Coordinates of C-alpha atoms and ligand atoms in Angstrom, one line a residue:
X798 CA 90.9 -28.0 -9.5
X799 CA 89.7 -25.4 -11.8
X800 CA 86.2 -23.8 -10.8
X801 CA 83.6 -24.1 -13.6
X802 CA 81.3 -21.6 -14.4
X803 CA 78.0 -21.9 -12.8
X804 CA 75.4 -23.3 -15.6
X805 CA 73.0 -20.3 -17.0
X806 CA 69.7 -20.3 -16.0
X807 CA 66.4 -19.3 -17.9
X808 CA 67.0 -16.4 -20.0
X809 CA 64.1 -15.0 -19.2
X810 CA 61.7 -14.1 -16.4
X811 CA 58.2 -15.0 -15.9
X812 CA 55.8 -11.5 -16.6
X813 CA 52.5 -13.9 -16.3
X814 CA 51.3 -17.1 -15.3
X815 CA 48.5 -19.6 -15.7
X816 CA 47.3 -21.8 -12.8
X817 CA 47.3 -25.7 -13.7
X818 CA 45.3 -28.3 -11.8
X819 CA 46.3 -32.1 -10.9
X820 CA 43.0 -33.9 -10.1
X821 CA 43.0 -37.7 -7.8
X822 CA 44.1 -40.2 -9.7
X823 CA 41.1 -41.7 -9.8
X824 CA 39.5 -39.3 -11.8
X825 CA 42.2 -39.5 -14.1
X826 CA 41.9 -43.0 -14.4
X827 CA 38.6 -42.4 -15.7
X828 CA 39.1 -39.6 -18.0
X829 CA 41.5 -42.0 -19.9
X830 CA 39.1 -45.2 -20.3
X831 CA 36.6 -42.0 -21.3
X832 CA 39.3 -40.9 -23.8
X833 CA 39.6 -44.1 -25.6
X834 CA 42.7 -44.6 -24.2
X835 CA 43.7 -41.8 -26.5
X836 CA 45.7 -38.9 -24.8
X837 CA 44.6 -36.7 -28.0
X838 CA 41.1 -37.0 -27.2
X839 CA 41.7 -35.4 -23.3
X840 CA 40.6 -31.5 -22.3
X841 CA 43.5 -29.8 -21.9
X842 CA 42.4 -28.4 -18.5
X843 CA 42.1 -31.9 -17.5
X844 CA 46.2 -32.4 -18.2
X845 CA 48.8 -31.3 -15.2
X846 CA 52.1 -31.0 -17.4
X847 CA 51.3 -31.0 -21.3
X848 CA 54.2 -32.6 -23.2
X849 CA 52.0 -33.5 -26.3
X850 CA 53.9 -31.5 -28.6
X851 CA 55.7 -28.0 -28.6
X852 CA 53.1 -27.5 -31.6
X853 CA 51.8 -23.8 -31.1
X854 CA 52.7 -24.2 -27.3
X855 CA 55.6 -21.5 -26.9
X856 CA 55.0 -19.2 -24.6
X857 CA 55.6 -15.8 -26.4
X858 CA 57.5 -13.0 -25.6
X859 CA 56.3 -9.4 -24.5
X860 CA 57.9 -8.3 -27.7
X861 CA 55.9 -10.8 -29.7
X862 CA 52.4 -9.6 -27.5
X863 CA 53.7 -5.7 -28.3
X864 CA 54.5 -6.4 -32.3
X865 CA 50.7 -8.2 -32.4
X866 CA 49.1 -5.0 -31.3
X867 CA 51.2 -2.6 -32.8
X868 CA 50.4 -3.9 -36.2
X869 CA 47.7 -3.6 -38.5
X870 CA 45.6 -5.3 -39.9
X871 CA 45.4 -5.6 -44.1
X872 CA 43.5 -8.0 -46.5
X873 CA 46.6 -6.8 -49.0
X874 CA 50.2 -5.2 -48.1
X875 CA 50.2 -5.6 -44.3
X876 CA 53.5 -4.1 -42.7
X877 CA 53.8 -7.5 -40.4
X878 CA 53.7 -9.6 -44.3
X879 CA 56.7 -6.9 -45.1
X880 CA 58.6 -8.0 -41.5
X881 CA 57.9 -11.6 -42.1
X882 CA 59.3 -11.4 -45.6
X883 CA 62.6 -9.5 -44.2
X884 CA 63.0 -12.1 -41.4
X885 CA 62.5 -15.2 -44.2
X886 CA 65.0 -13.5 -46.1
X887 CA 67.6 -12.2 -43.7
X888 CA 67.5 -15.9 -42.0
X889 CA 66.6 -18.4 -44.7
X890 CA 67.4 -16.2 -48.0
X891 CA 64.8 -17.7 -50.0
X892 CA 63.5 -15.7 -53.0
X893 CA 59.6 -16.2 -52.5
X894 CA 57.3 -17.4 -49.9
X895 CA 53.8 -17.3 -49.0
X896 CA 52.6 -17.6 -45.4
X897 CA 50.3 -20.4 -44.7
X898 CA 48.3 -21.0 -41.8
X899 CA 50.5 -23.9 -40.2
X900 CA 53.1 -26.2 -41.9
X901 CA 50.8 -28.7 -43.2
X902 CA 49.4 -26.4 -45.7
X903 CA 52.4 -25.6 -46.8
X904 CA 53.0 -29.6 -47.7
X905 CA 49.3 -29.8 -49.0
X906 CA 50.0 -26.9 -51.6
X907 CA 53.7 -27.8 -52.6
X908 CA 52.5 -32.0 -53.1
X909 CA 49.5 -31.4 -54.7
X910 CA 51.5 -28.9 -57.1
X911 CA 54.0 -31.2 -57.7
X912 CA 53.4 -34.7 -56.2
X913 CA 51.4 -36.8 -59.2
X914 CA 50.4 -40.7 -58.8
X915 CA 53.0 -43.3 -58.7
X916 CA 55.7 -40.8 -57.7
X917 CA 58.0 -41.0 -55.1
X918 CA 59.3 -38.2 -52.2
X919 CA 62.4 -39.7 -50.6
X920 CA 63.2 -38.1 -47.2
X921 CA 65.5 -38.8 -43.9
X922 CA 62.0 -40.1 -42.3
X923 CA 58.9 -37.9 -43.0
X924 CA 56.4 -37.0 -40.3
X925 CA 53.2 -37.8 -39.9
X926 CA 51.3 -34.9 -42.0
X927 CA 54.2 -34.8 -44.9
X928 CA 53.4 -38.6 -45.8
X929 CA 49.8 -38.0 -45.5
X930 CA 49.5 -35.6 -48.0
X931 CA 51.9 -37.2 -50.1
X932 CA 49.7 -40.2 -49.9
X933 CA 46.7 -37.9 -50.5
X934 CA 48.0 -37.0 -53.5
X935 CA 48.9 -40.7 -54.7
X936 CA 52.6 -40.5 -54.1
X937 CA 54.5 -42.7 -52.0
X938 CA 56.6 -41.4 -49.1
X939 CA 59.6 -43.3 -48.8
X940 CA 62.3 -43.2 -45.4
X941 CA 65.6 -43.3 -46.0
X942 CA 67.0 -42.3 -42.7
X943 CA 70.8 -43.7 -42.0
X944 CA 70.5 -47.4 -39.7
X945 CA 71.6 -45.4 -36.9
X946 CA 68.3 -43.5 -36.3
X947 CA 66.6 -47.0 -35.7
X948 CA 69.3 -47.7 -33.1
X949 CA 67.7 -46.0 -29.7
X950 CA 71.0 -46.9 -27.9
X951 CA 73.5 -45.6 -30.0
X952 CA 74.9 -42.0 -29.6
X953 CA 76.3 -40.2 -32.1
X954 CA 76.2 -36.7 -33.5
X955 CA 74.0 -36.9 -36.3
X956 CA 71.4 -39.9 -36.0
X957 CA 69.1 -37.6 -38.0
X958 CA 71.0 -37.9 -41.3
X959 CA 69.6 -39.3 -44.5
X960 CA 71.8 -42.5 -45.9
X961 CA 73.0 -40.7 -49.0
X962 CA 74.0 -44.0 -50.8
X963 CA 70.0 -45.3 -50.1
X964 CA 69.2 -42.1 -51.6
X965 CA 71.4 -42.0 -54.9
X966 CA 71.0 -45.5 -55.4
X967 CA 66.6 -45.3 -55.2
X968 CA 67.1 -42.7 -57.3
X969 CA 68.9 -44.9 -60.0
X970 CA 66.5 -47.9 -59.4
X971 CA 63.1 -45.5 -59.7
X972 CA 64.8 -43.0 -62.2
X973 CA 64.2 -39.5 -61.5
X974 CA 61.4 -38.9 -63.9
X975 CA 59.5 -41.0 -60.7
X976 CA 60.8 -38.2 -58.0
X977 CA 59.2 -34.9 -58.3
X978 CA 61.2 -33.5 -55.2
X979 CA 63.7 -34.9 -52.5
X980 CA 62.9 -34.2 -48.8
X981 CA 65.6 -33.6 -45.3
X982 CA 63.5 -33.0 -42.0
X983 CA 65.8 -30.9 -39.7
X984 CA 65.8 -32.1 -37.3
X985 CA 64.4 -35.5 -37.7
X986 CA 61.5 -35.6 -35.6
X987 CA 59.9 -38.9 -36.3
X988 CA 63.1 -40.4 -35.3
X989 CA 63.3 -38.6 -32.0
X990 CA 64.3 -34.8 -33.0
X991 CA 68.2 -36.1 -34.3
X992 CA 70.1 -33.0 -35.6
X993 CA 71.2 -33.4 -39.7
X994 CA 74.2 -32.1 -40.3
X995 CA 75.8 -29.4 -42.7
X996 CA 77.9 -32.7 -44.5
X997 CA 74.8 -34.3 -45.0
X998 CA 72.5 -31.7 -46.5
X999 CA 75.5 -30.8 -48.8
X1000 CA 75.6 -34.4 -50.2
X1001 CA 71.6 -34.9 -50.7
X1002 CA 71.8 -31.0 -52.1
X1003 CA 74.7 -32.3 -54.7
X1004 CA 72.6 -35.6 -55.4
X1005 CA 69.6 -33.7 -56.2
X1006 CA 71.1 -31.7 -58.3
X1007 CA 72.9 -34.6 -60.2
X1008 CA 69.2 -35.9 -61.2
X1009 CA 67.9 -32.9 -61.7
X1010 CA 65.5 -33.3 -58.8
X1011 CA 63.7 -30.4 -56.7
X1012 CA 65.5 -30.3 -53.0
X1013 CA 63.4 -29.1 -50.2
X1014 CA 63.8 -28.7 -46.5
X1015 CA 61.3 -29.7 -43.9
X1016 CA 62.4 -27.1 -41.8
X1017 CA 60.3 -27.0 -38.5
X1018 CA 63.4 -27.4 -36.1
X1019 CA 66.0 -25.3 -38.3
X1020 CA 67.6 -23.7 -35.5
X1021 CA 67.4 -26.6 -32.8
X1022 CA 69.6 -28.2 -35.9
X1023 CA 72.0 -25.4 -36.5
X1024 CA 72.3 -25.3 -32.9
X1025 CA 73.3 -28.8 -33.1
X1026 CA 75.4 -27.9 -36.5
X1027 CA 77.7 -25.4 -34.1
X1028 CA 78.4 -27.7 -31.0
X1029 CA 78.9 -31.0 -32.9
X1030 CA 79.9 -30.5 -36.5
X1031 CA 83.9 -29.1 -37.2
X1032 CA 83.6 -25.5 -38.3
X1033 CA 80.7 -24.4 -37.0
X1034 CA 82.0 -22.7 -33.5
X1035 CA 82.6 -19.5 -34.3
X1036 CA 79.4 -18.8 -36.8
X1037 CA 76.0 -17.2 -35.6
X1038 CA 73.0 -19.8 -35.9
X1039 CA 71.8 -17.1 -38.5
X1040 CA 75.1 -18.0 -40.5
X1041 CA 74.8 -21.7 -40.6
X1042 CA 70.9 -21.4 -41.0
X1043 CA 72.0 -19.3 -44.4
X1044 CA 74.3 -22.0 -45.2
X1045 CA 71.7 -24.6 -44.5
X1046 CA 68.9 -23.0 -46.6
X1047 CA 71.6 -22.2 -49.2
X1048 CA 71.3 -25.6 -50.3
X1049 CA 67.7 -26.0 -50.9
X1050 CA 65.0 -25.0 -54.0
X1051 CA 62.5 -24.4 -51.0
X1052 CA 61.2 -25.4 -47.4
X1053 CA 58.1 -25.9 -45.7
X1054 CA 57.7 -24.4 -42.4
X1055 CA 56.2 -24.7 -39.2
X1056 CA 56.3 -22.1 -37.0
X1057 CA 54.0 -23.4 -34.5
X1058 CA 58.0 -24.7 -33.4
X1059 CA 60.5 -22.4 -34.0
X1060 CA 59.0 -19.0 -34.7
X1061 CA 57.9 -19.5 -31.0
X1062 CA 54.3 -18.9 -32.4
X1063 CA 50.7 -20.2 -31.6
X1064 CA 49.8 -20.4 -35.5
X1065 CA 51.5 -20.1 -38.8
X1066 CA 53.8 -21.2 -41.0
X1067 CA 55.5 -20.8 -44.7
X1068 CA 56.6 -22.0 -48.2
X1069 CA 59.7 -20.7 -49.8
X1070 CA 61.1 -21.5 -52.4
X1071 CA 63.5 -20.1 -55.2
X1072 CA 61.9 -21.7 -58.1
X1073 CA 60.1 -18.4 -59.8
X1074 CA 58.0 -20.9 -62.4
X1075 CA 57.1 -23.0 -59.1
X1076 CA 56.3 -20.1 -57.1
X1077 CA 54.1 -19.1 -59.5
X1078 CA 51.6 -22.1 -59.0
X1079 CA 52.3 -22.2 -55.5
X1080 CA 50.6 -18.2 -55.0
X1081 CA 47.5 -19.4 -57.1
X1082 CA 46.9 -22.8 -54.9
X1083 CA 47.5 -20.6 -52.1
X1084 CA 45.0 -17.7 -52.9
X1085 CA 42.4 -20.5 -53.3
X1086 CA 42.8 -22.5 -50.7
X1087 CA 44.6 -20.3 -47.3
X1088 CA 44.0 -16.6 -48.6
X1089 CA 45.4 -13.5 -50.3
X1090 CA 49.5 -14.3 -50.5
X1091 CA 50.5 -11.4 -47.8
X1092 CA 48.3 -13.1 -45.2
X1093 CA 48.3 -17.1 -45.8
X1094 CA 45.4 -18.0 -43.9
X1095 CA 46.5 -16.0 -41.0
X1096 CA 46.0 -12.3 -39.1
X1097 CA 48.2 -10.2 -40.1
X1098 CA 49.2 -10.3 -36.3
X1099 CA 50.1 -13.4 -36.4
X1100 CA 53.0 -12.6 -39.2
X1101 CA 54.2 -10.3 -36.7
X1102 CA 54.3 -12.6 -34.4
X1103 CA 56.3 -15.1 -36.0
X1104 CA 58.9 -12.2 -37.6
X1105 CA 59.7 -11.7 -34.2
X1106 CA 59.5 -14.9 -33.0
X1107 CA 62.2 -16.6 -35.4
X1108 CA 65.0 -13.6 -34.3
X1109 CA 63.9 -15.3 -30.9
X1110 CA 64.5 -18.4 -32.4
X1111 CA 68.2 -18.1 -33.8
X1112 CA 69.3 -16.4 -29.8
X1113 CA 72.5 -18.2 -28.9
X1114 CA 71.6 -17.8 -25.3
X1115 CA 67.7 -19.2 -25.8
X1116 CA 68.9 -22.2 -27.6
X1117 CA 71.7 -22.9 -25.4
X1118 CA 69.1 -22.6 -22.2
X1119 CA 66.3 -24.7 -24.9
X1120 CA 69.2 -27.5 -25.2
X1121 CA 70.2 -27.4 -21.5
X1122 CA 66.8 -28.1 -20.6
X1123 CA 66.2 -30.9 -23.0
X1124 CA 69.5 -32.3 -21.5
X1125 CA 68.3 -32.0 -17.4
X1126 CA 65.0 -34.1 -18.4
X1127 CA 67.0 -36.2 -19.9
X1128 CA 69.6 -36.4 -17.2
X1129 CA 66.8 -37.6 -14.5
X1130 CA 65.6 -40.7 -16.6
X1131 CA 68.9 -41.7 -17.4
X1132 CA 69.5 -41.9 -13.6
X1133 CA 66.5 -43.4 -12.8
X1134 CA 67.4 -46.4 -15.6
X1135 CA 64.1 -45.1 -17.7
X1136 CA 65.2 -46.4 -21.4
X1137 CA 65.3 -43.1 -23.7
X1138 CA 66.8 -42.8 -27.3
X1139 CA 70.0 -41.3 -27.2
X1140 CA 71.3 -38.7 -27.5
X1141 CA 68.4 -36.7 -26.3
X1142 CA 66.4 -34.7 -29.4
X1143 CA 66.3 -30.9 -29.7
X1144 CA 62.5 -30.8 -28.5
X1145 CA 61.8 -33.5 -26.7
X1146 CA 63.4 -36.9 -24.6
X1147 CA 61.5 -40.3 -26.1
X1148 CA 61.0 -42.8 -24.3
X1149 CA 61.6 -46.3 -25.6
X1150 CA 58.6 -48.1 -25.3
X1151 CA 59.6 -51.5 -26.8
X1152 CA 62.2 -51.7 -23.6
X1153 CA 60.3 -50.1 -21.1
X1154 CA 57.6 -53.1 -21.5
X1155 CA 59.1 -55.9 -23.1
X1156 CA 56.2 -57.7 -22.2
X1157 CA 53.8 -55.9 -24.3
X1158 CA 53.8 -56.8 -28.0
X1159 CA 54.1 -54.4 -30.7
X1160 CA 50.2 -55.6 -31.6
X1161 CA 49.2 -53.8 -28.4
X1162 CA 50.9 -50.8 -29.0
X1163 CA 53.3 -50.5 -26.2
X1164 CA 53.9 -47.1 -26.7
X1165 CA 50.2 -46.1 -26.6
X1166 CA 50.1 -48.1 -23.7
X1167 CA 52.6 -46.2 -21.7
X1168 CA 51.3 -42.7 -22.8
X1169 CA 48.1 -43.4 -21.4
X1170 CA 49.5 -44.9 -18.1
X1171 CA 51.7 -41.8 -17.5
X1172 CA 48.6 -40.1 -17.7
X1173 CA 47.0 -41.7 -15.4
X1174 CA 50.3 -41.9 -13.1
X1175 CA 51.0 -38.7 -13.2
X1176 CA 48.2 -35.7 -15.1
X1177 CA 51.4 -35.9 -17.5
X1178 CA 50.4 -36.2 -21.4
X1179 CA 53.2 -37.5 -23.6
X1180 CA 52.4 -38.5 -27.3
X1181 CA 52.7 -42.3 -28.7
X1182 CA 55.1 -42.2 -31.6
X1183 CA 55.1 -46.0 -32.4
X1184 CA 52.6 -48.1 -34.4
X1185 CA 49.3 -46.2 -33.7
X1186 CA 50.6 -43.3 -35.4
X1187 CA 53.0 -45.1 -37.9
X1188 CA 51.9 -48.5 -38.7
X1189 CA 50.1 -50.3 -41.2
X1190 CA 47.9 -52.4 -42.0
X1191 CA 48.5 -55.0 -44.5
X1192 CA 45.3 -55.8 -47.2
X1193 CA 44.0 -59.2 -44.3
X1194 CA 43.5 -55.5 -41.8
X1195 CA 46.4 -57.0 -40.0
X1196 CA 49.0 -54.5 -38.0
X1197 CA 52.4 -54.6 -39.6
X1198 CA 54.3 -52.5 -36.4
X1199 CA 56.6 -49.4 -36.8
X1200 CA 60.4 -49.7 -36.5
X1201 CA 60.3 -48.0 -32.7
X1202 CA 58.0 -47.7 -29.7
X1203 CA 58.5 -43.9 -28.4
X1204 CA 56.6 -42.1 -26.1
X1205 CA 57.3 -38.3 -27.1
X1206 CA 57.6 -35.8 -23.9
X1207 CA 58.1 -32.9 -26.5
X1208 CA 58.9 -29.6 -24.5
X1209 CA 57.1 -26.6 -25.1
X1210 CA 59.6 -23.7 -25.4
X1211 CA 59.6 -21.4 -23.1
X1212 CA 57.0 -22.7 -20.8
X1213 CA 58.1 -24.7 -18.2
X1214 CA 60.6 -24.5 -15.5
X1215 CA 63.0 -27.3 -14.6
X1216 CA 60.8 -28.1 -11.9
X1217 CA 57.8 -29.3 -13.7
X1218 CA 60.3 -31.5 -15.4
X1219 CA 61.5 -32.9 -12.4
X1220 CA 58.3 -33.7 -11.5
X1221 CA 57.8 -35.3 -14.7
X1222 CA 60.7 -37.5 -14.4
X1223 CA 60.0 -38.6 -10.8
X1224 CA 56.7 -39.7 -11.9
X1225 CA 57.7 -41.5 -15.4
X1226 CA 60.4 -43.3 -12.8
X1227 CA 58.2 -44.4 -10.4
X1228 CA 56.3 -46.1 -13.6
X1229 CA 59.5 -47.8 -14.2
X1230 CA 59.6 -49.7 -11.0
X1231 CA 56.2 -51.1 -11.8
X1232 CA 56.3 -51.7 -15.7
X1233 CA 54.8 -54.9 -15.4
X1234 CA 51.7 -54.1 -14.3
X1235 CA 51.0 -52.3 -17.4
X1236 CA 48.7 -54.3 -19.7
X1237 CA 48.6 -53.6 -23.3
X1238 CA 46.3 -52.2 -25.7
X1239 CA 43.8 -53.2 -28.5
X1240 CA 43.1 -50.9 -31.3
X1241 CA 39.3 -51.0 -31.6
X1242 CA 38.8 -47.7 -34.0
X1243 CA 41.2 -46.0 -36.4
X1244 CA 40.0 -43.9 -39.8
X1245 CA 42.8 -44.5 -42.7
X1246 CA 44.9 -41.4 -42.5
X1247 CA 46.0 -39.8 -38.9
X1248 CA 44.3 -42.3 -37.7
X1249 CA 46.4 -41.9 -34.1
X1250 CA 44.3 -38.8 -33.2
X1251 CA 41.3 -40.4 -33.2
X1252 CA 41.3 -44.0 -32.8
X1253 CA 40.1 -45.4 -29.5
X1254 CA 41.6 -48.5 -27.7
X1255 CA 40.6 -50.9 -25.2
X1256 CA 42.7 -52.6 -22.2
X1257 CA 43.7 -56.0 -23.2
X1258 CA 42.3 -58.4 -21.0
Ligands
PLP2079 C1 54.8 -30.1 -37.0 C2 55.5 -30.6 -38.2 C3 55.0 -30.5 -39.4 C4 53.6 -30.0 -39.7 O1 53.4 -28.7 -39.2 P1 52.0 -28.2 -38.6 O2 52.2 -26.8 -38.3 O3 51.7 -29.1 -37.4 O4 50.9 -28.4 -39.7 C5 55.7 -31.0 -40.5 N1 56.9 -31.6 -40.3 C6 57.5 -31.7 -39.1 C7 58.8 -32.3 -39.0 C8 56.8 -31.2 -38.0 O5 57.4 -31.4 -36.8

């Protein structure tokens, strides 16, 4: 038998360290009812292991801390705005950008630019803040994510693809006078962080262009994706992530950015386009509304931050450690017979709430229900991705469901070791063996938009 390899371990070392506290569970249980039943509305010093999001959790680098002092700080012409730009451009090649102070200002100045009432901005599935400020704006978001993302079961490559045929043939039926831009989320993240591939963004790319319609890319996960992009998709192997990220961007008209994910940053994002008549709106919204265009809203440390932070980004060996991880989390549930969507996402394993308690109907948000109880379980704060955050309510106030019930254990980069995850999983399958004691939920507050992070809930009786 040929010896394998041993598996690489953290690419990194650990320079400093902050202490975390698991109190009794009793307290716990009573920080939830206090909460609402709402994990968002927690302390954070009251949470053990944080998996809300890898939103601004990264831990950064010593390079990032150095590049944050060593800069200066500017109202106009900061050197870290000049890295930033060279990073955008030597990774993603756009012609203009503007930094913004996280990725949802980047939607709320391209939509209310080009997003007018009774439009429509087809995407793979948009997340929570991009059809929000659509819907702000009076357009309508509209999901067009291939069958297979709905399918928790079913593995294969690219469950984060857009159905191209959907696409073409709403186009035809809406006419694109109706569609002021075309959307892909890479990866999907709504549907449990599913990679897009190259094929795909080449065909919605060629469809745009057909109708004459805008293209942009939703790009918070760009690199998880092109990591996907080189060990799934034929052709890929032998290019850098940088290469297929250039090939990827290629594509587009434009892209809005978080990098609060893969710029391994606290804060900050951007909005780049290629469009010069475009841009030019874009700068104005953004000088009114985040600040002069060589700072968006942010510290000009903060730039710095992220120019470093995407080269982090696009490492071969940090993404294959970043994927590895995902995988041994992963790994655990499956073994313990915990239900997750597979194949696991490029930030996070999610948890399939509608089989995990079968007995809890989608009107009392199963999901929601298991987030809080693996709180209470364990000090361990997922986030409910089911219908508190995506369903609606028809015009009788009634609850029409989402598609899926996930709970999201999102992974923040870089700051946990395999062992917190183990510890994570032990917990979540100790849950398992008890699923039926879990009651349900009932949604007594929820204000119209985003209504997940602040509504408050009530144990069914
Ligand atoms: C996080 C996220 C956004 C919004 O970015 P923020 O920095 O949180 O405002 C948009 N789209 C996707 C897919 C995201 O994951």
């Amino acid at each position: 038998m040929s010896e394998r390899p041993p598996e690489l371990p953290e690419p990194f070392k650990i320079k400093m360290v902050q202490k975390i506290r698991l109190h009794p569970r009793e307290k716990r249980k009573e920080l939830a009812e206090k909460s609402g039943y709402n994990v968002f509305m927690l302390k954070a010093e009251d949470v053990f292991i944080d998996l809300l999001t890898d939103s601004g959790t990264s831990a950064m680098s010593d390079h990032q801390w150095a590049g944050m002092i060593d800069t200066n700080q500017a109202y106009a012409g900061s050197q870290s705005f000049y890295s930033l730009e060279n990073a955008m451009k030597d990774i993603f090649g756009f012609k203009h950008f503007v930094p913004v102070h996280q990725g949802r200002a980047a939607e709320n100045i391209l939509f209310s630019t080009i997003v007018f009432p009774g439009s429509y901005v087809p995407n793979n599935m948009h997340f929570d803040t991009t059809e929000a400020n659509i819907l702000r704006n009076e357009g309508t978001p509209v999901n067009l994510a291939i069958e297979d993302a709905y399918d928790t079961s079913k593995v294969s490559a690219f469950k984060g693809n857009m159905d191209t045929k959907k696409l073409d043939q709403f186009i035809r039926e809406k006419t694109p006078s109706k569609i002021p831009l075309i959307m892909v989320t890479v990866t999907n993240n709504s549907a449990g962080g599913q990679p897009v591939s190259m094929q795909n963004v080449k065909e919605i790319s060629a469809i745009a262009k057909k109708h004459n319609i805008a293209f942009f890319i939703d790009a918070c996960r760009f690199a998880e994706n092109c990591y996907f992009v080189k060990q799934r998709e034929e052709g890929y192997k032998g290019k850098s992530i940088k290469e297929i990220a250039r090939e990827l961007f290629s594509y587009a008209d434009g892209c809005t950015f978080s990098a609060k994910k893969e710029a391994l940053t606290n804060i900050g994002g951007m909005l780049c386009t290629n469009n010069d008549e475009l841009f030019e709106k874009l700068k104005n919204l953004t000088i009114v509304v985040e600040g002069f265009t060589t700072y968006g809203g942010l510290a000009c440390r903060e730039l710095e931050a992220m120019a470093i932070g995407l080269y982090e980004a696009i490492d071969e060996e940090y993404q294959a450690y970043r994927h590895r991880q995902i995988e041994y989390l992963a790994s655990l549930l499956r073994a313990g017979g915990v239900p997750i969507v597979e194949p696991p996402g490029g930030h996070a394993v999610f948890v399939d709430a509608k089989e995990f308690l079968p007995h809890i109907p989608a009107e009392q948000f199963p999901a929601q229900a298991l987030t809080v109880q693996l709180y209470i379980e364990s000090g361990v704060r997922g986030v409910e991705i089911g219908s508190s955050c995506f369903g609606k309510t028809d015009e009788k106030g009634r609850l029409i469901p989402a598609r899926m019930e996930l709970v999201r254990l999102a992974i923040p980069r870089r700051a946990y070791t395999d062992n917190h995850l183990k510890y994570v999983a032990e917990c979540l399958i100790r849950l398992y063996r008890k699923r039926n004691q879990i009651v349900g939920l009932k949604r007594v507050y929820a204000p119209r938009l985003l209504g997940h992070f602040t509504a408050r809930f009530e144990p069914v009786a």
